[in-house]
Amino acid sequence: MSWNGLGNVGTIDGGRPRPAARQARQRVVALDVLRGFALCGILLANVKPIAHRGGELGTAHVPETTTAMVLHLLVDQRFFPIFSLLFGVGFSLLLESAQARARQPRVVLLRRLLALLAVGLLHLLLLWKGDILTVYAALGLLVLLPSTWLPRRVVAITAGVLIVLSVTLLGGWYSVIPGLFLLGSALTRYGVVRRIDSGPRTTAVLGLIFALAAVPTAVIQLRAGSSDPGSTASRIAYPAAGLLAAGAYVCGMLLLLRTRLAGPLTAVFRPLGRMALTNYLTATVLVLAISGVVGDSDRWPVGGVVAVAAAVLLVQWMWSVVWLRRCHQGPVEWLWRWVTWWQRPPLRRPR
């Protein structure tokens, strides 16, 4: 069994899954949905940077129009924290699997990260210099892999310290990723992820706290960004609002998955999430192709950005649904797992 922030759960050597694997399958739906949901938001934030063929993912600013401001508050720096957290979750789940299957489990993790680094470098050098995979792989090697030797309490405390330092001193963005990686790992090691479908009251309370804290923080972000973009308040409020909104989004989605909307939400987001790595890479190709036809992405209105993102996601959703009917996982995910375990996994589903 393996699961990671960009991949999905699999079987154990083609045989009968162990009890841990069966538990993972029960919880993977929610994780897949969260991953697919985060993928949609990340694409929406990245459409213009990709189309511009630049490498900057953006900086704190106050948009000029009301619609741009709304999009900014709902999307910018609100979704990649979810992805980063899930990557840390998946890393620890993969470690559990590797410890049960391999004599040298950390070698499995090392191959996983090195393979991701290779894919990220190709994406970075050939398509878009704003690639995040190289950052994930490098920080995974520097932070996540060494953390496997540490007690879970140390990992949890370190995660909190790194997140606070990132928000208060470093302005968020890439600097917050190590803390989120470790937070996801700690949540897994403390068993929180295994209980993801339980405790709706706790989830609701946390979601309410995140949402109530996110609103005034976002207001501070806008006011400080308008009057003095380089101020301490602006520098702290921007990443803080993003993290709080991300927490509210996660809690809200988990609560919605306990309602009648669970079916539609799963149908929409899970296929995208199960092929997140493939879809992340192909999104760059599709956006670049659209920008090559339309041109001058700097002048795209908010509606145009949303339309491009929606078109790309629709294509990817249809592609993912069709592909997963016949195959266990996406093509890039399959290659990634092959390198991770150093043996060829089955790709096509038996008929």
XYZ file of C-alpha atoms in Angstrom:
351
model
C 0.000 0.000 0.000
C 1.260 3.459 -0.812
C -0.217 6.899 -0.786
C 1.366 10.292 -1.162
C 0.397 13.907 -1.564
C 0.356 13.563 -5.342
C -0.507 9.892 -5.697
C -2.982 7.366 -4.379
C -3.365 4.157 -2.419
C -2.427 0.898 -4.103
C -2.482 -2.778 -3.245
C 0.278 -4.786 -1.615
C 2.207 -6.801 -4.172
C -0.990 -7.589 -6.029
C -2.198 -9.691 -3.107
C -4.698 -9.297 -0.361
C -4.371 -5.957 1.430
C -3.308 -5.904 5.036
C -5.666 -4.388 7.656
C -3.785 -1.072 7.440
C -4.376 -1.033 3.708
C -8.089 -1.626 4.176
C -8.256 1.265 6.634
C -6.369 3.450 4.184
C -8.871 2.634 1.464
C -11.682 3.782 3.728
C -10.052 7.153 4.247
C -8.479 7.683 0.838
C -11.683 9.014 -0.698
C -11.605 12.113 1.483
C -7.898 12.593 0.827
C -8.387 12.215 -2.922
C -11.216 14.733 -2.851
C -9.111 17.218 -0.887
C -6.218 16.756 -3.290
C -8.437 17.281 -6.318
C -10.024 20.327 -4.711
C -6.599 21.806 -3.984
C -5.469 21.070 -7.532
C -8.340 23.163 -8.901
C -7.434 26.140 -6.746
C -3.738 25.877 -7.578
C -4.478 25.898 -11.286
C -6.730 28.929 -10.906
C -3.904 30.770 -9.143
C -1.301 29.655 -11.692
C -3.094 30.286 -14.986
C -1.724 33.805 -15.531
C 1.827 33.052 -14.308
C 2.009 30.026 -16.615
C 0.500 31.864 -19.575
C 2.867 34.767 -18.957
C 5.673 32.192 -19.197
C 7.198 33.696 -16.092
C 8.327 32.002 -12.934
C 6.906 34.078 -10.111
C 3.903 32.590 -8.358
C 2.843 36.018 -7.213
C 3.382 38.513 -4.428
C 1.080 40.240 -2.021
C -0.853 43.002 -3.678
C -4.271 44.620 -3.834
C -6.108 43.828 -7.098
C -7.485 46.724 -9.098
C -11.039 45.442 -9.594
C -13.615 44.001 -7.228
C -13.789 40.660 -9.039
C -10.008 40.403 -9.050
C -9.979 41.178 -5.333
C -12.531 38.455 -4.631
C -10.521 35.935 -6.624
C -7.378 37.059 -4.830
C -8.950 36.578 -1.402
C -10.447 33.200 -2.232
C -7.543 31.676 -4.157
C -4.099 33.225 -3.760
C -2.003 31.288 -1.238
C -5.122 29.419 -0.102
C -4.644 26.087 -1.866
C -0.980 25.201 -2.041
C -0.894 24.873 1.799
C -3.468 22.072 1.447
C -1.289 20.345 -1.126
C 1.793 20.752 1.054
C 0.006 19.316 4.078
C -1.186 16.337 2.040
C 2.333 15.729 0.797
C 3.510 15.390 4.381
C 0.583 13.093 5.167
C 1.393 10.893 2.210
C 5.075 10.746 3.034
C 4.384 9.272 6.468
C 1.834 6.829 5.072
C 4.402 5.712 2.533
C 6.949 5.250 5.332
C 4.510 2.970 7.153
C 4.055 0.940 3.993
C 7.786 0.808 3.277
C 8.548 -0.338 6.816
C 6.162 -3.255 6.315
C 7.428 -4.171 2.843
C 11.073 -3.202 2.454
C 14.264 -4.003 4.311
C 15.474 -0.442 3.814
C 12.314 1.689 3.951
C 14.144 5.005 3.783
C 15.758 3.993 0.516
C 12.239 3.682 -0.871
C 11.493 7.217 0.320
C 14.764 8.480 -1.122
C 13.964 7.024 -4.551
C 10.513 8.590 -4.342
C 11.887 12.053 -3.728
C 14.700 11.767 -6.274
C 12.217 10.667 -8.934
C 10.002 13.644 -8.101
C 13.041 15.916 -8.321
C 13.837 14.583 -11.798
C 10.256 15.141 -12.978
C 10.219 18.600 -11.451
C 13.482 19.599 -13.108
C 12.163 18.529 -16.506
C 9.009 20.549 -15.914
C 11.069 23.489 -14.705
C 13.565 23.511 -17.566
C 11.243 22.595 -20.427
C 7.888 24.157 -19.573
C 7.579 26.565 -16.668
C 10.109 27.961 -14.207
C 7.404 28.369 -11.566
C 7.390 24.589 -11.017
C 6.717 23.527 -7.412
C 7.763 19.873 -7.695
C 11.472 20.656 -7.452
C 10.793 22.614 -4.268
C 8.753 19.756 -2.816
C 11.422 17.191 -3.665
C 14.312 19.291 -2.352
C 12.540 20.173 0.887
C 11.434 16.569 1.237
C 15.072 15.497 1.116
C 16.130 18.223 3.540
C 13.212 18.076 5.991
C 10.880 15.100 5.610
C 13.417 12.327 5.171
C 15.525 13.337 8.209
C 12.325 13.729 10.253
C 11.683 9.985 9.989
C 14.384 9.458 12.623
C 12.732 11.911 15.044
C 10.001 11.210 17.627
C 6.577 12.370 16.552
C 6.431 14.931 19.360
C 9.576 16.604 18.071
C 8.160 16.595 14.536
C 4.919 18.236 15.709
C 6.702 20.926 17.737
C 9.123 21.632 14.896
C 6.214 21.966 12.488
C 4.563 24.598 14.666
C 7.786 26.534 15.142
C 8.586 26.538 11.424
C 5.092 27.691 10.447
C 5.135 30.541 12.969
C 8.624 31.633 11.885
C 7.606 31.509 8.235
C 4.528 33.677 8.774
C 6.071 36.198 11.173
C 9.560 36.567 9.730
C 9.781 35.127 6.230
C 6.503 36.131 4.585
C 5.147 32.666 3.812
C 5.286 31.132 0.323
C 8.067 28.560 -0.003
C 9.232 29.115 3.575
C 5.968 27.717 4.983
C 6.234 24.420 3.093
C 8.657 22.640 5.491
C 6.377 23.334 8.440
C 3.325 22.100 6.549
C 5.202 18.977 5.457
C 6.035 18.190 9.070
C 2.514 19.041 10.236
C 1.054 16.553 7.766
C 3.571 13.954 8.889
C 2.761 14.575 12.553
C -0.993 14.313 11.932
C -0.414 10.921 10.343
C 1.917 9.676 13.066
C -0.532 10.723 15.785
C -3.361 8.871 14.021
C -5.403 11.962 13.171
C -5.516 11.048 9.477
C -6.846 7.603 10.314
C -9.747 9.273 12.094
C -10.411 11.737 9.279
C -14.002 10.540 8.885
C -14.801 10.762 12.595
C -15.351 13.664 14.963
C -17.532 15.974 12.821
C -18.113 18.255 15.805
C -14.382 18.835 16.218
C -14.040 19.456 12.498
C -16.902 21.968 12.583
C -15.437 23.841 15.549
C -11.998 23.999 13.947
C -13.475 25.128 10.643
C -15.443 27.885 12.389
C -12.340 29.070 14.241
C -10.311 29.118 11.028
C -13.030 31.001 9.154
C -13.626 33.576 11.893
C -9.895 34.220 12.160
C -9.391 34.331 8.401
C -11.874 37.156 7.771
C -10.259 39.900 9.892
C -6.809 38.717 8.837
C -7.789 39.086 5.181
C -9.134 42.588 5.921
C -5.785 43.502 7.471
C -4.079 41.999 4.446
C -6.051 44.232 2.076
C -5.740 47.419 4.113
C -2.057 47.015 4.840
C -1.346 45.959 1.280
C -3.114 49.043 -0.023
C -1.468 51.568 2.292
C 1.972 50.016 2.760
C 2.641 46.751 0.905
C 6.048 46.385 2.527
C 4.819 46.816 6.085
C 5.115 44.160 8.777
C 1.317 43.885 8.983
C 1.045 43.191 5.267
C 3.906 40.712 5.328
C 2.364 38.735 8.194
C -1.323 39.028 7.298
C -0.946 37.680 3.751
C 0.425 34.206 4.587
C -1.591 34.044 7.821
C -4.839 34.671 5.942
C -3.864 32.027 3.395
C -3.196 29.377 6.036
C -6.381 30.168 7.945
C -8.472 30.054 4.780
C -6.839 26.765 3.781
C -7.745 25.305 7.170
C -11.332 26.489 6.774
C -11.498 24.984 3.270
C -10.268 21.600 4.490
C -12.700 21.484 7.406
C -15.547 22.662 5.214
C -14.876 20.021 2.583
C -14.649 17.254 5.193
C -18.000 18.351 6.605
C -19.607 18.478 3.162
C -18.407 14.923 2.544
C -20.696 13.858 5.388
C -23.772 15.310 3.649
C -25.776 14.465 0.534
C -23.216 16.446 -1.471
C -20.640 13.736 -0.856
C -21.544 11.925 -4.077
C -21.268 14.910 -6.443
C -18.139 16.250 -4.711
C -16.462 12.865 -4.918
C -17.423 12.467 -8.575
C -15.970 15.880 -9.420
C -12.792 16.047 -7.355
C -11.654 12.471 -6.759
C -10.647 11.647 -10.359
C -8.587 14.853 -10.483
C -7.004 14.041 -7.139
C -6.114 10.466 -8.020
C -4.159 11.740 -11.029
C -2.898 14.940 -9.401
C 0.711 14.665 -10.578
C -0.269 13.890 -14.159
C -2.834 16.683 -14.118
C -0.434 19.205 -12.582
C 2.042 18.604 -15.400
C -0.465 18.500 -18.240
C -2.142 21.680 -16.986
C 1.026 23.583 -17.854
C 0.972 22.206 -21.385
C -2.708 23.048 -21.864
C -2.429 26.589 -20.477
C 0.637 27.291 -22.618
C -1.212 25.992 -25.678
C -4.200 28.247 -24.951
C -1.996 31.279 -24.349
C -0.202 30.583 -27.611
C -3.516 30.912 -29.424
C -5.124 33.728 -27.399
C -1.956 35.662 -26.586
C -1.118 38.535 -24.183
C -2.139 36.882 -20.932
C -1.336 40.062 -18.986
C -4.589 41.521 -20.288
C -6.767 38.534 -19.509
C -9.726 39.579 -17.325
C -10.721 37.582 -14.273
C -13.489 35.922 -16.265
C -10.986 34.851 -18.877
C -8.683 33.343 -16.262
C -11.575 31.424 -14.717
C -12.716 30.250 -18.161
C -9.251 28.962 -19.056
C -8.932 27.150 -15.729
C -12.418 25.652 -16.103
C -11.678 24.472 -19.646
C -8.421 22.837 -18.585
C -10.025 21.160 -15.573
C -12.933 19.883 -17.647
C -10.567 18.264 -20.120
C -8.517 16.794 -17.280
C -11.588 15.516 -15.449
C -12.877 13.703 -18.533
C -9.414 12.334 -19.260
C -9.012 11.182 -15.640
C -12.399 9.448 -15.502
C -11.787 7.557 -18.729
C -8.217 6.644 -17.819
C -9.037 5.409 -14.302
C -11.791 3.145 -15.605
C -9.103 1.098 -17.310
C -6.018 1.735 -15.170
C -5.159 1.663 -11.493
C -3.518 5.106 -11.497
C -2.367 7.908 -13.769
C 0.557 7.385 -16.171
C 3.018 9.619 -14.316
C 1.869 8.225 -10.958
C 2.450 4.723 -12.304
C 6.005 5.536 -13.393
C 6.639 7.253 -10.084
C 5.503 4.187 -8.152
C 7.633 1.954 -10.369
C 10.747 3.917 -9.452
C 9.707 4.144 -5.789
C 9.418 0.389 -5.269
C 11.885 -0.525 -7.993
C 9.506 -3.032 -9.494
C 6.887 -2.669 -12.177
C 3.362 -2.356 -10.747
C 0.280 -3.386 -12.722
C -1.199 -0.526 -14.726
C -4.305 -1.819 -16.481
C -7.268 -3.134 -14.540
C -8.255 -6.744 -15.232
C -11.298 -7.070 -17.456
